[in-house]
Amino acid sequence: MRQYSADMTPPWKKPKPVPEVAAEPGLVVEEPGTGFCGAVIRCEAGTVTLEDRFGKHRVFPLEPRGFLLEGRVVTLVRPSAAPVRRTRTASGSVAVPGARARVARAGRIYVEGRHDAELVERVWGDDLRVEGVVVEYLEGIDDLPAIVDEFGPGPDARLGVLVDHLVPGTKESRIAEAVTSEYALVVGHPYIDVWEAVKPASVGIPAWPRVPRGQDWKTGVCRALRWPENTGAAWERILGSVHSYRDLQPELLGRVEELIDFVTTPE
């Protein structure tokens, strides 16, 4: 009598084997069932904890074929030994050991003011040097049309611009619409000043104060918080509280990432 194996599944219907990947801290994967994408921060018996770019944590079971790595299905397994943690940049990107700054691209990112430029450098400086992107700052939004005309954006020289308080119906929005084109992208955050894009908790305050219209906003903030009315010293205090992307509001994070992607996209 002919003997049959317990597994009667035809070979062509059996799932193909997928690679096993050690869930080392810093490894970025996606859980396809929820679409949650993040870096491994902890792997324990039977579970893995991921952290997305906004600092949100999710715990998932270590199931076969349970994750996507660079678009491919993989099975995460617990590392066999204590791993060496992969260094990450302040923006949350995995640092490239020994990477040298790339020769500057023709494309540029302009931001509205010195404080904006210093904040972008603080969080995205390592990434920008690897990508060869130079950040310059505007003295004011009114200068933008002339700067765009002089720059002459094109396929090999894209221009990205970050504007403060870019909300519908404002002067800033009208100027942004006038200069935006296929090779020039103007985006903005809703805050009156980039100071507000820093999370209050990181600065050690309950909230950013409301400043009456007609009063200089930065000076008004210093008065409301009972800080010395020295906006330069106040900014140093704020900037010193920023250590990574976790200290910034999502409305700024998304816009800067969008600009970096835009100016580094090949034609």
Coordinates of C-alpha atoms in Angstrom, one line a residue:
M1 CA 0.0 0.0 0.0
R2 CA 1.3 3.4 -0.9
Q3 CA 2.3 5.6 2.0
Y4 CA 1.6 9.4 2.1
S5 CA 3.3 12.0 4.3
A6 CA 1.3 13.9 6.9
D7 CA 1.8 17.1 4.9
M8 CA -0.3 16.7 1.7
T9 CA 0.3 20.3 0.5
P10 CA 1.6 20.2 -3.1
P11 CA 5.1 21.7 -3.3
W12 CA 4.0 24.5 -5.6
K13 CA 1.5 25.7 -2.9
K14 CA 4.0 25.7 -0.1
P15 CA 5.3 29.2 0.9
K16 CA 8.8 30.0 -0.3
P17 CA 11.3 30.2 2.5
V18 CA 12.3 33.8 3.5
P19 CA 15.5 35.0 5.1
E20 CA 15.9 35.2 8.9
V21 CA 17.2 38.6 10.0
A22 CA 18.5 39.3 13.5
A23 CA 16.4 42.1 15.1
E24 CA 19.3 44.2 16.1
P25 CA 18.7 47.7 17.5
G26 CA 18.5 50.3 14.7
L27 CA 17.2 47.9 12.1
V28 CA 14.3 49.6 10.3
V29 CA 11.4 47.3 9.3
E30 CA 7.7 47.5 8.5
E31 CA 4.9 45.5 10.0
P32 CA 2.7 45.0 6.9
G33 CA -0.5 44.3 8.8
T34 CA -0.6 47.8 10.3
G35 CA 1.9 49.6 8.0
F36 CA 3.9 50.7 11.1
C37 CA 7.5 51.4 10.1
G38 CA 10.2 51.9 12.7
A39 CA 13.6 51.0 14.1
V40 CA 14.2 48.1 16.4
I41 CA 14.9 49.4 19.9
R42 CA 14.3 46.2 21.9
C43 CA 13.9 42.5 21.2
E44 CA 12.7 40.2 24.0
A45 CA 11.5 36.6 24.1
G46 CA 8.8 36.4 21.4
T47 CA 8.4 40.2 20.8
V48 CA 10.1 43.1 19.2
T49 CA 9.6 46.8 20.0
L50 CA 9.8 49.3 17.1
E51 CA 10.1 53.1 17.3
D52 CA 8.9 55.3 14.4
R53 CA 10.5 58.7 13.5
F54 CA 8.1 60.5 15.8
G55 CA 9.1 58.5 18.9
K56 CA 6.0 56.3 19.0
H57 CA 6.6 52.7 20.2
R58 CA 4.7 49.6 19.1
V59 CA 5.3 46.0 20.2
F60 CA 4.9 43.1 17.7
P61 CA 5.2 39.3 18.0
L62 CA 8.2 37.7 16.4
E63 CA 6.1 35.6 13.9
P64 CA 7.4 33.9 10.7
R65 CA 7.2 36.1 7.6
G66 CA 6.1 38.9 9.9
F67 CA 8.0 41.9 8.6
L68 CA 9.2 43.8 5.5
L69 CA 12.8 44.8 5.2
E70 CA 13.4 47.2 2.3
G71 CA 10.2 45.8 0.7
R72 CA 11.1 42.1 1.1
V73 CA 9.4 39.7 3.5
V74 CA 11.6 38.5 6.3
T75 CA 11.4 36.6 9.6
L76 CA 12.8 38.6 12.5
V77 CA 14.7 36.5 15.1
R78 CA 16.2 37.4 18.4
P79 CA 19.9 38.2 18.1
S80 CA 22.0 35.4 19.5
A81 CA 24.3 37.8 21.3
A82 CA 24.2 41.3 22.7
P83 CA 24.4 43.5 19.6
V84 CA 26.4 46.6 19.1
R85 CA 23.9 49.4 18.9
R86 CA 23.9 51.2 15.5
T87 CA 24.6 54.9 15.9
R88 CA 21.8 57.2 14.7
T89 CA 22.0 60.8 13.6
A90 CA 20.0 63.5 15.4
S91 CA 17.3 63.2 12.7
G92 CA 16.8 59.5 13.4
S93 CA 18.7 58.3 10.4
V94 CA 21.1 55.4 10.7
A95 CA 24.6 57.0 10.7
V96 CA 27.1 55.9 8.0
P97 CA 30.4 55.1 9.8
G98 CA 33.3 56.9 8.2
A99 CA 31.1 58.8 5.7
R100 CA 32.6 61.9 4.2
A101 CA 30.8 65.0 3.3
R102 CA 29.6 64.8 -0.3
V103 CA 30.7 67.5 -2.8
A104 CA 27.9 70.2 -2.6
R105 CA 25.0 69.8 -5.0
A106 CA 23.9 72.6 -7.2
G107 CA 20.5 72.4 -5.4
R108 CA 20.0 74.4 -2.2
I109 CA 17.6 74.7 0.7
Y110 CA 16.8 78.2 1.9
V111 CA 15.3 78.8 5.3
E112 CA 13.8 82.0 6.7
G113 CA 16.3 83.3 9.2
R114 CA 19.5 82.4 11.1
H115 CA 17.6 80.6 13.9
D116 CA 15.9 78.3 11.3
A117 CA 19.2 77.5 9.7
E118 CA 20.8 76.7 13.1
L119 CA 17.9 74.4 14.0
V120 CA 18.1 72.6 10.7
E121 CA 21.8 72.1 11.1
R122 CA 21.3 70.9 14.7
V123 CA 19.0 68.0 13.7
W124 CA 19.8 67.3 10.0
G125 CA 23.4 68.5 9.7
D126 CA 24.9 65.0 9.4
D127 CA 22.3 64.0 6.8
L128 CA 22.8 67.1 4.7
R129 CA 26.5 66.7 4.6
V130 CA 26.2 63.1 3.4
E131 CA 23.7 64.3 0.7
G132 CA 25.8 67.3 -0.2
V133 CA 23.0 69.8 0.4
V134 CA 23.8 73.3 1.5
V135 CA 21.4 75.3 3.6
E136 CA 21.3 79.1 3.3
Y137 CA 19.0 81.6 5.0
L138 CA 16.8 84.4 3.8
E139 CA 16.7 87.8 5.5
G140 CA 13.0 87.8 4.8
I141 CA 10.3 86.3 2.7
D142 CA 10.0 89.5 0.6
D143 CA 13.5 88.7 -0.9
L144 CA 12.4 85.2 -2.1
P145 CA 11.2 86.1 -5.7
A146 CA 14.5 87.8 -6.5
I147 CA 16.5 84.9 -5.0
V148 CA 14.6 82.4 -7.1
D149 CA 15.1 84.4 -10.2
E150 CA 18.8 84.7 -9.6
F151 CA 19.1 81.0 -8.6
G152 CA 17.3 79.8 -11.8
P153 CA 16.0 76.4 -10.6
G154 CA 16.4 73.5 -13.1
P155 CA 16.6 69.7 -13.4
D156 CA 20.1 69.6 -11.9
A157 CA 19.6 72.5 -9.5
R158 CA 16.5 72.1 -7.4
L159 CA 15.6 74.8 -4.9
G160 CA 13.7 74.1 -1.7
V161 CA 12.5 76.8 0.7
L162 CA 11.2 76.6 4.2
V163 CA 8.9 79.5 5.3
D164 CA 7.7 80.4 8.8
H165 CA 3.9 80.8 9.4
L166 CA 2.9 79.6 6.0
V167 CA -0.9 79.6 6.3
P168 CA -3.6 80.3 3.7
G169 CA -4.4 83.9 2.9
T170 CA -1.2 85.4 4.2
K171 CA 1.5 87.4 2.4
E172 CA 3.8 84.4 2.8
S173 CA 1.4 82.0 1.1
R174 CA 0.9 84.4 -1.9
I175 CA 4.7 84.8 -2.4
A176 CA 5.1 81.0 -2.1
E177 CA 2.5 80.3 -4.7
A178 CA 4.1 82.8 -7.1
V179 CA 7.6 81.2 -7.0
T180 CA 6.7 77.5 -6.8
S181 CA 7.5 75.5 -9.9
E182 CA 8.5 72.1 -11.1
Y183 CA 12.0 72.6 -9.7
A184 CA 11.3 75.0 -6.9
L185 CA 9.3 73.9 -3.8
V186 CA 8.2 76.2 -1.1
V187 CA 6.8 74.6 2.1
G188 CA 6.2 75.9 5.6
H189 CA 5.1 75.3 9.1
P190 CA 2.2 77.0 10.9
Y191 CA 4.2 78.6 13.7
I192 CA 4.8 82.3 13.9
D193 CA 8.5 81.7 14.5
V194 CA 10.6 78.6 14.5
W195 CA 11.0 78.8 18.2
E196 CA 7.5 77.4 18.5
A197 CA 8.5 74.3 16.5
V198 CA 10.5 73.1 19.5
K199 CA 8.4 71.1 21.9
P200 CA 7.7 73.1 25.1
A201 CA 8.5 70.1 27.2
S202 CA 12.0 70.0 25.8
V203 CA 12.5 73.6 26.7
G204 CA 11.1 73.0 30.2
I205 CA 8.0 75.2 29.8
P206 CA 4.3 74.1 29.9
A207 CA 3.5 75.8 26.6
W208 CA 4.5 78.6 24.3
P209 CA 2.8 81.8 25.5
R210 CA 0.3 83.8 23.3
V211 CA 1.7 87.2 22.4
P212 CA -0.7 90.0 21.7
R213 CA -0.8 91.3 18.1
G214 CA 1.4 94.2 17.4
Q215 CA 4.0 93.2 20.0
D216 CA 7.3 91.7 18.9
W217 CA 6.7 88.0 19.3
K218 CA 10.1 86.9 20.6
T219 CA 10.3 89.8 23.1
G220 CA 6.7 89.0 24.2
V221 CA 7.7 85.3 24.7
C222 CA 10.6 86.4 26.9
R223 CA 8.4 88.7 29.0
A224 CA 5.7 86.0 29.4
L225 CA 8.2 83.4 30.5
R226 CA 10.0 85.9 32.7
W227 CA 13.2 85.4 30.9
P228 CA 15.6 88.3 30.4
E229 CA 14.5 90.3 27.3
N230 CA 17.5 89.2 25.3
T231 CA 16.3 87.2 22.3
G232 CA 19.8 86.0 21.4
A233 CA 20.3 84.5 24.8
A234 CA 16.8 83.0 24.7
W235 CA 17.5 81.4 21.4
E236 CA 20.7 79.8 22.8
R237 CA 18.7 78.4 25.6
I238 CA 16.1 77.0 23.2
L239 CA 18.6 75.6 20.8
G240 CA 20.5 74.0 23.6
S241 CA 17.4 72.0 24.5
V242 CA 17.3 70.4 21.1
H243 CA 19.2 67.1 20.9
S244 CA 17.3 65.1 18.2
Y245 CA 14.2 65.0 16.1
R246 CA 12.2 64.0 19.2
D247 CA 12.5 67.6 20.5
L248 CA 10.7 69.1 17.4
Q249 CA 7.1 69.3 16.4
P250 CA 5.9 67.0 13.5
E251 CA 4.8 70.0 11.5
L252 CA 8.4 71.0 11.1
L253 CA 9.9 67.5 10.8
G254 CA 7.8 66.6 7.9
R255 CA 8.5 69.8 5.9
V256 CA 12.3 69.6 6.3
E257 CA 12.3 65.9 5.3
E258 CA 10.1 66.8 2.3
L259 CA 12.6 69.5 1.2
I260 CA 15.6 67.2 1.5
D261 CA 13.8 64.5 -0.6
F262 CA 12.9 67.1 -3.2
V263 CA 16.4 68.6 -3.7
T264 CA 18.1 65.2 -3.7
T265 CA 15.7 63.5 -6.2
P266 CA 17.5 62.8 -9.5
E267 CA 15.9 64.0 -12.7

